[in-house]
Coordinates of C-alpha atoms and ligand atoms in Angstrom, one line a residue:
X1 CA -13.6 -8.2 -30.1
X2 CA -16.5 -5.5 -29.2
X3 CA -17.2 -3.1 -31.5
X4 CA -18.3 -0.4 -28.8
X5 CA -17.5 0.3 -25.3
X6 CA -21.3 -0.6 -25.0
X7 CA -21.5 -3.8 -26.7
X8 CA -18.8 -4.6 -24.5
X9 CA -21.0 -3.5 -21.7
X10 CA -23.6 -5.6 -22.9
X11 CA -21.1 -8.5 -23.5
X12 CA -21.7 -12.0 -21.1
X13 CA -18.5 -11.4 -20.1
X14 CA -19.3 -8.2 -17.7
X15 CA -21.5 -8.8 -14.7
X16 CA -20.6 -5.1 -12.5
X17 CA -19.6 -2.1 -13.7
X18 CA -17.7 -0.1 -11.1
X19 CA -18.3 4.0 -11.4
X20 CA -14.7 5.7 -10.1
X21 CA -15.6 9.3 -9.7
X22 CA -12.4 10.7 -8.9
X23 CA -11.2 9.9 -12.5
X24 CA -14.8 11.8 -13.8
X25 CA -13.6 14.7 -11.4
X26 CA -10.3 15.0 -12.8
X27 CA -11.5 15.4 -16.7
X28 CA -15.1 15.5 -17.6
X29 CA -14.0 14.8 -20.7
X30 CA -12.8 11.4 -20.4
X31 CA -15.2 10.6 -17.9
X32 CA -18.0 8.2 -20.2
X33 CA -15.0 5.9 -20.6
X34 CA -12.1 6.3 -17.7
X35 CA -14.3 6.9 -15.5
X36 CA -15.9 3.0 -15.5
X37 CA -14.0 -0.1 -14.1
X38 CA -15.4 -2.7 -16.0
X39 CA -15.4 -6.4 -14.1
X40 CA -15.1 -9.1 -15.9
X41 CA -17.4 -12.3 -14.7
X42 CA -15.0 -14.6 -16.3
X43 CA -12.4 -13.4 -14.0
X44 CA -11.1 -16.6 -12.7
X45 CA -8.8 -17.0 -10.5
X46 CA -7.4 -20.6 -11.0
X47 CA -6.9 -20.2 -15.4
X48 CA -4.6 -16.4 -14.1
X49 CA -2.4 -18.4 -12.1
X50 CA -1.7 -20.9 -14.3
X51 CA -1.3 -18.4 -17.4
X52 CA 0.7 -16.4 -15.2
X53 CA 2.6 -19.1 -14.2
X54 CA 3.8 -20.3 -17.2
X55 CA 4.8 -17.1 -18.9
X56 CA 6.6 -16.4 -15.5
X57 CA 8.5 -19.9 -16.4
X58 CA 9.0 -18.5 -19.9
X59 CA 10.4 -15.5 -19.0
X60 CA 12.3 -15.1 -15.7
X61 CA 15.8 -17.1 -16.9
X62 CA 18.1 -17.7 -14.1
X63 CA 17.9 -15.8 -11.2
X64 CA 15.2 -12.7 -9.9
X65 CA 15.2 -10.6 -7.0
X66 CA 11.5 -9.3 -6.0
X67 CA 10.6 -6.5 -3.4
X68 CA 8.6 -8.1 -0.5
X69 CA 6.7 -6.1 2.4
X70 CA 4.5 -8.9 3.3
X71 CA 1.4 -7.3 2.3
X72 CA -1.2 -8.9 -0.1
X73 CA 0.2 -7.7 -3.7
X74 CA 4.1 -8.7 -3.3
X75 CA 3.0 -12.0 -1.2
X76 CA 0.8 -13.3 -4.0
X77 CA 3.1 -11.9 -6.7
X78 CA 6.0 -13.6 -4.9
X79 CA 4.2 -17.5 -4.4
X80 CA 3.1 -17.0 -7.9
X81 CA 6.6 -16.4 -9.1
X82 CA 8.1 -19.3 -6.6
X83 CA 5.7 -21.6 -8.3
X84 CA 7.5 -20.1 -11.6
X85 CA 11.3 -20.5 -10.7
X86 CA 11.4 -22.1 -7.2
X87 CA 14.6 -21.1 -5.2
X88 CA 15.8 -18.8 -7.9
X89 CA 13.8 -15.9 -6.5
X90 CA 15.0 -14.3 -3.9
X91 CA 12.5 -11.7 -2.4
X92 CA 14.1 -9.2 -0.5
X93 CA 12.4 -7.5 3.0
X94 CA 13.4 -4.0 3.2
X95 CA 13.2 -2.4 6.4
X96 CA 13.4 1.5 5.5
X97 CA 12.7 2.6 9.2
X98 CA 9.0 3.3 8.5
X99 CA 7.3 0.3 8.9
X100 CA 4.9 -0.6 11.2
X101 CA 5.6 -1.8 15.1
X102 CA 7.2 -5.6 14.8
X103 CA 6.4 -5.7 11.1
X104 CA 9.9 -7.1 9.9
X105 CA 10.5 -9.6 12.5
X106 CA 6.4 -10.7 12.0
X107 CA 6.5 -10.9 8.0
X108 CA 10.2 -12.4 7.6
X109 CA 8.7 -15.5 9.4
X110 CA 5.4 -15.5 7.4
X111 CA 7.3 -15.2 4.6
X112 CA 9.5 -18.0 4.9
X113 CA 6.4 -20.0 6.4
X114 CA 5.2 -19.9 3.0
X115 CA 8.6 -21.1 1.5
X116 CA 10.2 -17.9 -0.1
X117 CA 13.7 -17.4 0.3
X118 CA 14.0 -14.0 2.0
X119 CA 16.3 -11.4 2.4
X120 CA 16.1 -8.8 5.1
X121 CA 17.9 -5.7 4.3
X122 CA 18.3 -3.3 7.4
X123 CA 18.2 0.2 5.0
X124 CA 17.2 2.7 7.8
X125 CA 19.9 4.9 8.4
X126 CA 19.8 5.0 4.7
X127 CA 16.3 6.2 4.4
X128 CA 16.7 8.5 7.5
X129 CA 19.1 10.1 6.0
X130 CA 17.6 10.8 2.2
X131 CA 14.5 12.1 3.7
X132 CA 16.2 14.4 6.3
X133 CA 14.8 18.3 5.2
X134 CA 12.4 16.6 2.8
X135 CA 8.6 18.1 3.1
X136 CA 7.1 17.5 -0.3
X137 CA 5.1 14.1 -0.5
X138 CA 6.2 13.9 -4.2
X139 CA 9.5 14.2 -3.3
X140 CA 9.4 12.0 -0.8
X141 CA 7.9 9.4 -2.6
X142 CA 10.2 9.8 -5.3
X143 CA 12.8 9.4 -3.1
X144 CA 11.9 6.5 -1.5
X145 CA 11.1 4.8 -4.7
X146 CA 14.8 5.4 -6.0
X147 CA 16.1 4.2 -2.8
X148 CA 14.2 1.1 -2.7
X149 CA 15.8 0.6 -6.1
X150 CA 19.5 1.0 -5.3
X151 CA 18.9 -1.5 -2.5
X152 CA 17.3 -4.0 -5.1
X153 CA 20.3 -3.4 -7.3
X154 CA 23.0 -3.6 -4.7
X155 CA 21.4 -7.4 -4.0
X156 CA 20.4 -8.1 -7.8
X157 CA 24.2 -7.4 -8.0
X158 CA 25.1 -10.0 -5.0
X159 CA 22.7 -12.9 -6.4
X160 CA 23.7 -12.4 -10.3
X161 CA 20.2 -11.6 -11.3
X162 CA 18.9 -9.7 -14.1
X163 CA 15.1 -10.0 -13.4
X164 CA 13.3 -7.7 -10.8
X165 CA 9.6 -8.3 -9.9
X166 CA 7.5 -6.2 -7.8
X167 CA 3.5 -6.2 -6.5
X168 CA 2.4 -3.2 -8.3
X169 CA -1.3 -3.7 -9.5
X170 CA -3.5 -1.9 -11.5
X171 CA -4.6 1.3 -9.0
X172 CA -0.7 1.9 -8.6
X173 CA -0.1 2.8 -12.0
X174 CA -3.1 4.5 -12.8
X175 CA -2.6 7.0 -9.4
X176 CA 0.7 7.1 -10.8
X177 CA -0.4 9.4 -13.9
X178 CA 1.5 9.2 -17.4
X179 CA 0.0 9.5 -20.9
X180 CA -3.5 10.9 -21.0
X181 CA -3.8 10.8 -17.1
X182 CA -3.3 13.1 -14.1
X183 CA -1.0 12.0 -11.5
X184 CA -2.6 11.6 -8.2
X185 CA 0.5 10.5 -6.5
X186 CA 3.7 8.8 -7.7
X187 CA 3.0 5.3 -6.3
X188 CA 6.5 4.1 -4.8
X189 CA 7.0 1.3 -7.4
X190 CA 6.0 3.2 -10.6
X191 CA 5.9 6.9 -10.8
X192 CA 8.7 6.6 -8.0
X193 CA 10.8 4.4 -10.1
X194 CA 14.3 6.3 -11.4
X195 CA 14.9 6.4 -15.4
X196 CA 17.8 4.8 -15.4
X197 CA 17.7 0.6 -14.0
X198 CA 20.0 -2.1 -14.4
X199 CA 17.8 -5.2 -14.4
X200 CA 14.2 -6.0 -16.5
X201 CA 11.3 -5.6 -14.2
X202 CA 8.4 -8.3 -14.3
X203 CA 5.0 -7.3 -12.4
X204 CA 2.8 -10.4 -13.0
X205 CA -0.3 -8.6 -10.9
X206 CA -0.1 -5.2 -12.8
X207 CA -3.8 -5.7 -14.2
X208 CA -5.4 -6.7 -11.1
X209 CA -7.1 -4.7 -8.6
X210 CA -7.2 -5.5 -4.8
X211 CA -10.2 -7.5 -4.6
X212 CA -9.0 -9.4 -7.4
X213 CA -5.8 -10.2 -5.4
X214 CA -7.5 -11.2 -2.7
X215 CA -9.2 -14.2 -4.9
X216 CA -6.1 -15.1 -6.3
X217 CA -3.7 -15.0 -2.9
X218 CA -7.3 -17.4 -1.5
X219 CA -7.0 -19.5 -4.5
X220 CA -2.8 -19.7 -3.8
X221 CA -4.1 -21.4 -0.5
X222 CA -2.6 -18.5 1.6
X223 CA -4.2 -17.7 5.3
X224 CA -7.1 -15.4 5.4
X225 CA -5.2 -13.1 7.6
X226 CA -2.8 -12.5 4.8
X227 CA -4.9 -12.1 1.6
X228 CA -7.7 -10.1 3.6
X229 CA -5.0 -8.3 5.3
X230 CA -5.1 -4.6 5.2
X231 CA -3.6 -2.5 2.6
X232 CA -0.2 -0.8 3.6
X233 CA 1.5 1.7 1.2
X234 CA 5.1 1.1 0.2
X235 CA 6.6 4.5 1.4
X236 CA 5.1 3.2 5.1
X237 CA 4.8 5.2 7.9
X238 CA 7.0 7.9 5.9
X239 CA 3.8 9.0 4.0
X240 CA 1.5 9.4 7.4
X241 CA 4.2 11.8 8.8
X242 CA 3.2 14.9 7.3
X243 CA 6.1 17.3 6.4
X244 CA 9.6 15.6 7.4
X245 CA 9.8 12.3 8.3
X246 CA 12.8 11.7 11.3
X247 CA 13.5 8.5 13.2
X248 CA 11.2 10.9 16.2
X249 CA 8.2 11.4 14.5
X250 CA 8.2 7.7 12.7
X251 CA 8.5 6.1 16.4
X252 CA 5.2 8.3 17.2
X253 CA 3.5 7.1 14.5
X254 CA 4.4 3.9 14.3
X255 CA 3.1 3.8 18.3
X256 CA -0.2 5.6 17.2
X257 CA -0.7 3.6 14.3
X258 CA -0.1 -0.3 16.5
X259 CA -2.6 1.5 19.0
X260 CA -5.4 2.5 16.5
X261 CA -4.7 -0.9 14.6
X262 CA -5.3 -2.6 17.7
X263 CA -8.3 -1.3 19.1
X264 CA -10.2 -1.1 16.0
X265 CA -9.1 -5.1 15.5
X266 CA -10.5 -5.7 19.1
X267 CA -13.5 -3.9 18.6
X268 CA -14.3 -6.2 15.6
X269 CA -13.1 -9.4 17.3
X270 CA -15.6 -8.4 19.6
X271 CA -18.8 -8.0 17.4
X272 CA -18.6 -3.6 18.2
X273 CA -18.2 -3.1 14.4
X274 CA -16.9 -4.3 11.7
X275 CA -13.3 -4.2 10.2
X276 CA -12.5 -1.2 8.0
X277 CA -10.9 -1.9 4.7
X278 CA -7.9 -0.1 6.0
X279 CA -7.5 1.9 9.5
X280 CA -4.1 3.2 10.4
X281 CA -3.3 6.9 12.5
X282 CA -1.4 9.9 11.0
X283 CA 1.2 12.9 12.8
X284 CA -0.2 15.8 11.6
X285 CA 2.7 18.7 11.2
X286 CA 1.6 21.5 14.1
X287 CA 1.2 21.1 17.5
X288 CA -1.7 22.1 19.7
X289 CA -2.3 23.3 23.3
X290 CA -3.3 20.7 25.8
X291 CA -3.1 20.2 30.2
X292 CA -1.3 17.6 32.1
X293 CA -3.0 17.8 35.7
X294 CA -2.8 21.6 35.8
X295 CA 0.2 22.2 33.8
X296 CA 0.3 23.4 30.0
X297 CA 1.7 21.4 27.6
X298 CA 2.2 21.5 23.7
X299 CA 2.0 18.9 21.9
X300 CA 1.1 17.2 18.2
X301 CA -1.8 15.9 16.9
X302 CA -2.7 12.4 15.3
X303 CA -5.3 11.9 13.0
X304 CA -7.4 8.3 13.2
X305 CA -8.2 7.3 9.4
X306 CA -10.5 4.4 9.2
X307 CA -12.1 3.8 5.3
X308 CA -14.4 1.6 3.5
X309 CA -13.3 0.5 -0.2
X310 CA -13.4 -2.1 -2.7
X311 CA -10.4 -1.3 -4.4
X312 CA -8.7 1.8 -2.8
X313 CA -9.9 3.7 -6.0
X314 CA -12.6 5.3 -4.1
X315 CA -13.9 4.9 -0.6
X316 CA -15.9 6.6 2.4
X317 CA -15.1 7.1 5.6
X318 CA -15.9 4.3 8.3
X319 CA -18.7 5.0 10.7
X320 CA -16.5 4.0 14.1
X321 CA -17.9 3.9 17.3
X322 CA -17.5 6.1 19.4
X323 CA -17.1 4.2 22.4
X324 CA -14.3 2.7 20.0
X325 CA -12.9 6.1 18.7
X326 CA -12.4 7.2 22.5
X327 CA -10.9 4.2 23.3
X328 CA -8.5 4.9 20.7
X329 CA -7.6 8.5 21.9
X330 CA -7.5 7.6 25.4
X331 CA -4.9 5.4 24.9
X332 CA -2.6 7.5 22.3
X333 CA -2.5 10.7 24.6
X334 CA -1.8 8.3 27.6
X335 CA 1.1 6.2 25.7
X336 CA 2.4 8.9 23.9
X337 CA 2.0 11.8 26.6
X338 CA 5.3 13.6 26.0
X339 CA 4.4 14.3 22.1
X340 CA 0.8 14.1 21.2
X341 CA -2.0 16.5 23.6
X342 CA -4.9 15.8 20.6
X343 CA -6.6 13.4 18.4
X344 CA -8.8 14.0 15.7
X345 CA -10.8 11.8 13.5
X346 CA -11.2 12.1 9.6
X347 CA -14.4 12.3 8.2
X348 CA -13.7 12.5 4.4
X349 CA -14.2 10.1 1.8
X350 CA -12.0 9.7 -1.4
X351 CA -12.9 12.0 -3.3
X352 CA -11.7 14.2 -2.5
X353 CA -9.2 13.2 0.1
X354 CA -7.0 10.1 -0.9
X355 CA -6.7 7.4 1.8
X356 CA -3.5 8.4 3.0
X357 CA -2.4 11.9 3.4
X358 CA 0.2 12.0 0.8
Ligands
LIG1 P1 -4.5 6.7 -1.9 O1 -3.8 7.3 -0.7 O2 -3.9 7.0 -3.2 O3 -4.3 5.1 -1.7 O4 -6.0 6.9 -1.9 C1 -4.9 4.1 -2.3 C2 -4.4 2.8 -1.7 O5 -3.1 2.6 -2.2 C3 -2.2 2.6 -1.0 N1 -1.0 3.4 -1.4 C4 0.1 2.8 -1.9 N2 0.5 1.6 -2.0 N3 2.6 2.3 -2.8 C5 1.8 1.3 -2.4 O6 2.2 0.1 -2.5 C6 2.3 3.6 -2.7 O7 3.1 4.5 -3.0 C7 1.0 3.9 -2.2 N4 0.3 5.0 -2.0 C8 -0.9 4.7 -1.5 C9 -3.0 3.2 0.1 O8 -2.5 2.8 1.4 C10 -4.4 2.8 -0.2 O9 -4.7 1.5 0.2

């Protein structure tokens, strides 16, 4: 027990002491205390999963459906709750329509590679159609996080289960406002949840941030390419379409994003850089004037967002090449000619802008 935040500071337990300014920014009031991530040295990896384990054992009776995407949180959530109650979790692959190029068809078989028991859910018309008019990113993401629940339910329903268990980790829920704090954005699986659920909902990672994850997915044994794999929000592509996000403009995307991912994955393969900490592309919502041969055309414009983080808390903007960066445009206004005459790179770290644009 610590007496004061700073004999807690000056505890052998703390070896790094992260400063997250955007908290400081958003109440100077709070900021000698919220503004501080405070790492614990004794995080270990291998006591977590087996405390976690057990009290998953405890807990979970019978049967639980979990929300996969194939990304680093659910993926480690879901082995650790498969070491918990074996074949009585079913984790469920949603496809809403906004994820990335291949992305089902890839993580359905990485997932089952690993020994889940998945179920794909094809939910695109479904999405489509909730989103069609919708322009605010709260509303979108509130949206989307109801939606995703109904599909849960529907299959919770099926597989007569009254546990749920998501990915959500610590940055989720503190974005996600509530109490004392500001909300930055309603994360899909916690400010976008609806009131009223039918099943209890277990989150085994909810303390952990990313980097801490990532040790506990390497310490599960998974492959580097999945616990060092890049972060990908859970309202997908549908949060880098500014403004109203239709089947048209998530096939743009999608297409911009595989072509940014891509090069920028090259370019490291290939000693140019290194790899960002995430790197993905975004339709901005107005068009611009551009020339085919000698013929006017107007088209949109797609934004190339490349960061450096620890934890997705804060981050700056990552120094591309721009022998890289023109790679990247060349091929975007070639590939996607009919709909996108400009691209742009961001510049801004977080603060003040948040990684993605919604
Ligand atoms: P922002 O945009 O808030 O993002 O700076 C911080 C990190 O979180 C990811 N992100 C999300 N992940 N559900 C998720 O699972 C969400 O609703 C969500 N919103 C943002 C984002 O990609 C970045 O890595």
């Amino acid at each position: 027990m610590f007496y004061s935040f700073s004999s807690f500071l000056l505890s052998k337990d703390v070896r790094v002491v992260e400063w997250i300014p955007e908290t400081c920014l958003q109440d100077f009031y709070r900021c000698p205390i919220q503004s501080y991530r405070v790492v614990a040295a004794m995080f270990n990896a291998a006591s977590f999963i087996d405390e976690t384990v057990k009290e998953l054992a405890d807990r979970i009776k019978g049967v639980a459906v979990m929300g996969v995407s194939g990304g680093v949180d659910s993926t480690t959530a879901a082995i650790l709750v498969n070491k918990a109650i074996g074949t009585n979790l079913r984790c469920v692959l949603v496809d809403t329509g906004y994820m990335r190029k291949n992305e089902i068809e890839n993580n359905e078989k990485m997932l089952r590679k690993l020994g889940l028991n998945v179920i794909v859910v094809d939910a695109k018309e479904r999405f489509y159609d909730k989103l069609k008019g919708i322009f605010d990113p709260e509303q979108k993401r509130k949206i989307i996080g109801e939606l995703f629940i109904r599909v849960f339910e529907e299959v919770a329903r099926k597989e007569n289960a009254k546990f749920f268990v998501q990915g959500t980790i610590a940055p989720d829920w503190i974005e996600s406002g509530g109490g004392l704090r500001d909300r930055i954005k309603s994360h899909h699986n916690v400010g976008g949840l609806p009131e009223k659920i039918e099943f209890e909902i277990v989150e085994p990672l909810r303390d952990l941030y990313k980097d801490e994850v990532r040790v506990v997915g390497k310490e599960l044994g998974l492959p580097e390419e999945l616990y060092g794999r890049q972060p990908f929000p859970g309202p997908g592509l549908a949060v880098r379409i500014l403004g109203e996000a239709d089947p048209a403009s998530a096939g743009i995307v999608r297409e911009a994003c595989a072509i940014a991912e891509e090069e920028i994955e090259k370019a490291a393969a290939n000693g140019e850089m290194s790899r960002p900490w995430q790197y993905f592309a975004v339709l901005l919502p107005c068009k611009t004037v551009g020339v085919h041969g000698d013929v006017r055309v107007y088209g949109n414009i797609i934004a190339v967002r490349a960061v450096e983080s620890l934890d997705g808390m804060s981050a700056a903007y990552s120094k591309i090449p721009h022998a890289v960066l023109e790679r990247i445009s060349v091929r975007i206004t070639n590939t996607l000619k009919d709909f996108v005459t400009r691209v742009v790179f961001d510049v801004t770290n977080k603060p003040p802008g948040t990684i993605e644009y919604e």
